[in-house]
């Protein structure tokens, strides 16, 4: 079973171009090397948290969401995405698959802002928040 | 003899793929194509599973999906005689769809069998038998009523612990089947057994089970017993009679059968002839299924006939142990108080005994007297000697009810009496007194226990 696409495919290139158009307003840009590095990161994170990923689109979603961070410089952008990908799979391994990927990305961003840009501290905030959202969702369905 | 009612199921897709990779049975291109199709199928199933919410999932969930896909493909491969050519020429998605159709049919058949079985119940009130219909089968079928049915088809978490003619399904390794295949096989076997049983009238079966309970001195509620087996055994015995077969044999008929078996050489031919005669009127499927019992029946005869204990396996009418014994009701509290004060005021043991004999005391009055430690240790044997054997049995029963579970009855051996739990001060003297009883009195006590078991003391 392939965990993540190994090579940068045409589809990934297309998504990369689209993301670059979106984030360049804030002065960021993802190079091909950055994408290869983040794909490798995604593979490691999946292995670490015993997850299996079928798509690499989450990297671009996170890149778009974290574009607006007030605590970032150009140099810190890719390392931040590296850390956030780990947080993302950590959170995913604990959810009940009630929320969709985008909602989880947004929640991680809110946690990141609430803890003043300290990635290592935002996890507990996000876990609580997601639990609450899942409960609300379950109650709403009932 | 192991029979399978359905076409034997092959769970070989994963193994064959593995072997093909190792030995090159399939071209590399085909293997790559199978891999990518399987990957796409897993991805599609995951999207369906989480309603397109996420593209990632835990390894555990993916393994579950992969197992489910493999299981479904195995069912799709049932349409093809040879697996390797099928894998080469048929796409994985088509095999998967065909497998789904197969599983759907099996679920439908299980539902039909369930309805059939429930609509023709046997008068057999056994916990395990009833829990198949009330608990285990509904619990198994719940996931199949939801949209996620195909993810669960490969597993069966239920026990199905009612033993069939060849024993528990678990001891038969679940007939080497998984999930819905196993449940279908089990239900079909149960249906054949029930069809056989329903050949007899329900009133006959009810009367027969009642006789069985009396003879074995145990209720069938909690037993791990197969109703078809006991009915079939009796039916086979009755085949030795000239008259037409029936369940409810008379005492005379049983002795005749026993006598007849003593004079017959038991071999395969004999057993086969009985089976042929017994199953003559049944449909071929039931005949084939019940033939599995022939070997066990032969062994049963070969062991039991020389020991002259075949009567244990035949259910014969027996008189239920009844008694005209009436429990004396507890005496009036005022009378009891007066008796107590009189006993306190009397000094001699004979005077005390006189008072007790004159007052009609119930079982629990005696217990109150004993528990209140009114008598000293030397006086107790005198008091016990005044009680009749039935009263002693009752006292023993009330103090040691845990020894009377199911069909157990205390043997009253010295070792057993010494190891009994002591709750009250008078009990050691009581057990010592019982131990000193003569063998004849002990036998009478033992008989009294059997009668007491049938009395509801709470009333």
mmCIF file of C-alpha atoms in Angstrom, chain A residues 5-120:
data_model
loop_
_atom_site.group_PDB
_atom_site.id
_atom_site.type_symbol
_atom_site.label_atom_id
_atom_site.label_comp_id
_atom_site.label_asym_id
_atom_site.label_seq_id
_atom_site.Cartn_x
_atom_site.Cartn_y
_atom_site.Cartn_z
ATOM 1 C CA UNK A 5 2.564 9.764 -3.713
ATOM 2 C CA UNK A 6 6.321 9.528 -3.981
ATOM 3 C CA UNK A 7 7.044 11.639 -7.024
ATOM 4 C CA UNK A 8 5.780 15.138 -7.716
ATOM 5 C CA UNK A 9 3.049 14.395 -10.199
ATOM 6 C CA UNK A 10 1.283 16.646 -12.639
ATOM 7 C CA UNK A 11 -1.600 16.964 -10.225
ATOM 8 C CA UNK A 12 0.684 18.106 -7.400
ATOM 9 C CA UNK A 13 2.339 20.656 -9.714
ATOM 10 C CA UNK A 14 -1.041 22.045 -10.600
ATOM 11 C CA UNK A 15 -2.059 22.346 -6.942
ATOM 12 C CA UNK A 16 1.319 23.928 -6.157
ATOM 13 C CA UNK A 17 0.843 26.605 -8.813
ATOM 14 C CA UNK A 18 -2.638 27.330 -7.566
ATOM 15 C CA UNK A 19 -1.399 27.607 -3.961
ATOM 16 C CA UNK A 20 1.510 29.841 -4.958
ATOM 17 C CA UNK A 21 -0.917 32.219 -6.652
ATOM 18 C CA UNK A 22 -2.903 32.343 -3.403
ATOM 19 C CA UNK A 23 0.014 32.814 -0.980
ATOM 20 C CA UNK A 24 2.170 35.132 -3.027
ATOM 21 C CA UNK A 25 0.043 38.105 -1.882
ATOM 22 C CA UNK A 26 1.742 37.682 1.526
ATOM 23 C CA UNK A 27 5.131 37.179 -0.103
ATOM 24 C CA UNK A 28 5.489 33.406 0.247
ATOM 25 C CA UNK A 29 6.316 30.861 -2.411
ATOM 26 C CA UNK A 30 6.708 27.085 -2.357
ATOM 27 C CA UNK A 31 9.557 25.770 -4.497
ATOM 28 C CA UNK A 32 9.722 22.244 -5.895
ATOM 29 C CA UNK A 33 12.298 21.313 -3.244
ATOM 30 C CA UNK A 34 9.943 22.575 -0.537
ATOM 31 C CA UNK A 35 7.131 20.397 -1.891
ATOM 32 C CA UNK A 36 9.402 17.338 -1.994
ATOM 33 C CA UNK A 37 10.461 18.070 1.607
ATOM 34 C CA UNK A 38 6.852 18.484 2.781
ATOM 35 C CA UNK A 39 5.791 15.275 1.000
ATOM 36 C CA UNK A 40 8.563 13.470 2.820
ATOM 37 C CA UNK A 41 7.384 15.098 6.078
ATOM 38 C CA UNK A 42 3.829 13.923 5.396
ATOM 39 C CA UNK A 43 5.082 10.387 4.882
ATOM 40 C CA UNK A 44 7.032 10.471 8.154
ATOM 41 C CA UNK A 45 4.126 11.951 10.103
ATOM 42 C CA UNK A 46 1.752 9.307 8.742
ATOM 43 C CA UNK A 47 4.171 6.565 9.736
ATOM 44 C CA UNK A 48 4.659 8.093 13.176
ATOM 45 C CA UNK A 49 0.942 8.319 13.980
ATOM 46 C CA UNK A 50 -0.038 5.036 12.230
ATOM 47 C CA UNK A 51 -2.120 6.816 9.617
ATOM 48 C CA UNK A 52 -2.536 6.249 5.917
ATOM 49 C CA UNK A 53 -2.999 9.195 3.554
ATOM 50 C CA UNK A 54 -4.454 8.959 0.070
ATOM 51 C CA UNK A 55 -3.870 12.527 -1.044
ATOM 52 C CA UNK A 56 -1.279 15.289 -0.663
ATOM 53 C CA UNK A 57 -3.807 18.100 -0.898
ATOM 54 C CA UNK A 58 -3.661 18.671 2.852
ATOM 55 C CA UNK A 59 -0.179 20.214 2.482
ATOM 56 C CA UNK A 60 -1.601 22.884 0.211
ATOM 57 C CA UNK A 61 -4.635 23.436 2.404
ATOM 58 C CA UNK A 62 -2.383 24.058 5.415
ATOM 59 C CA UNK A 63 -0.148 26.324 3.331
ATOM 60 C CA UNK A 64 -3.172 28.415 2.361
ATOM 61 C CA UNK A 65 -4.564 28.607 5.905
ATOM 62 C CA UNK A 66 -1.244 29.566 7.510
ATOM 63 C CA UNK A 67 -0.577 32.260 4.928
ATOM 64 C CA UNK A 68 -2.330 34.763 7.195
ATOM 65 C CA UNK A 69 -0.234 34.016 10.310
ATOM 66 C CA UNK A 70 1.006 37.194 12.006
ATOM 67 C CA UNK A 71 3.935 35.341 13.583
ATOM 68 C CA UNK A 72 5.742 34.330 10.398
ATOM 69 C CA UNK A 73 8.717 35.331 8.315
ATOM 70 C CA UNK A 74 9.579 33.992 4.854
ATOM 71 C CA UNK A 75 12.314 31.732 6.258
ATOM 72 C CA UNK A 76 10.022 30.190 8.869
ATOM 73 C CA UNK A 77 7.165 29.353 6.477
ATOM 74 C CA UNK A 78 8.252 25.835 5.332
ATOM 75 C CA UNK A 79 9.580 24.749 8.801
ATOM 76 C CA UNK A 80 6.248 25.856 10.271
ATOM 77 C CA UNK A 81 4.343 23.757 7.709
ATOM 78 C CA UNK A 82 6.608 20.822 8.625
ATOM 79 C CA UNK A 83 5.636 21.139 12.304
ATOM 80 C CA UNK A 84 1.991 21.714 11.534
ATOM 81 C CA UNK A 85 1.788 18.572 9.361
ATOM 82 C CA UNK A 86 2.875 16.549 12.393
ATOM 83 C CA UNK A 87 0.261 18.294 14.553
ATOM 84 C CA UNK A 88 -2.365 17.626 11.877
ATOM 85 C CA UNK A 89 -1.794 13.856 11.808
ATOM 86 C CA UNK A 90 -1.537 13.754 15.590
ATOM 87 C CA UNK A 91 -4.998 15.324 15.767
ATOM 88 C CA UNK A 92 -6.376 13.138 12.969
ATOM 89 C CA UNK A 93 -5.309 9.999 14.799
ATOM 90 C CA UNK A 94 -7.514 11.039 17.735
ATOM 91 C CA UNK A 95 -10.646 12.244 15.943
ATOM 92 C CA UNK A 96 -13.784 10.284 15.236
ATOM 93 C CA UNK A 97 -13.895 11.363 11.583
ATOM 94 C CA UNK A 98 -16.914 13.543 12.178
ATOM 95 C CA UNK A 99 -15.244 16.790 11.060
ATOM 96 C CA UNK A 100 -13.809 17.242 7.614
ATOM 97 C CA UNK A 101 -10.176 18.027 6.803
ATOM 98 C CA UNK A 102 -10.758 21.733 6.226
ATOM 99 C CA UNK A 103 -12.476 22.244 9.572
ATOM 100 C CA UNK A 104 -9.538 20.552 11.301
ATOM 101 C CA UNK A 105 -7.043 22.822 9.449
ATOM 102 C CA UNK A 106 -9.011 25.888 10.541
ATOM 103 C CA UNK A 107 -9.133 24.609 14.109
ATOM 104 C CA UNK A 108 -5.358 24.072 14.168
ATOM 105 C CA UNK A 109 -4.881 27.632 12.914
ATOM 106 C CA UNK A 110 -7.142 29.011 15.666
ATOM 107 C CA UNK A 111 -5.123 27.040 18.233
ATOM 108 C CA UNK A 112 -1.897 28.382 16.754
ATOM 109 C CA UNK A 113 -3.156 31.990 17.056
ATOM 110 C CA UNK A 114 -4.531 31.385 20.570
ATOM 111 C CA UNK A 115 -1.132 30.154 21.761
ATOM 112 C CA UNK A 116 0.656 33.113 20.165
ATOM 113 C CA UNK A 117 2.285 31.086 17.404
ATOM 114 C CA UNK A 118 3.862 28.390 19.593
ATOM 115 C CA UNK A 119 3.182 25.168 17.686
ATOM 116 C CA UNK A 120 4.236 22.859 20.519
#
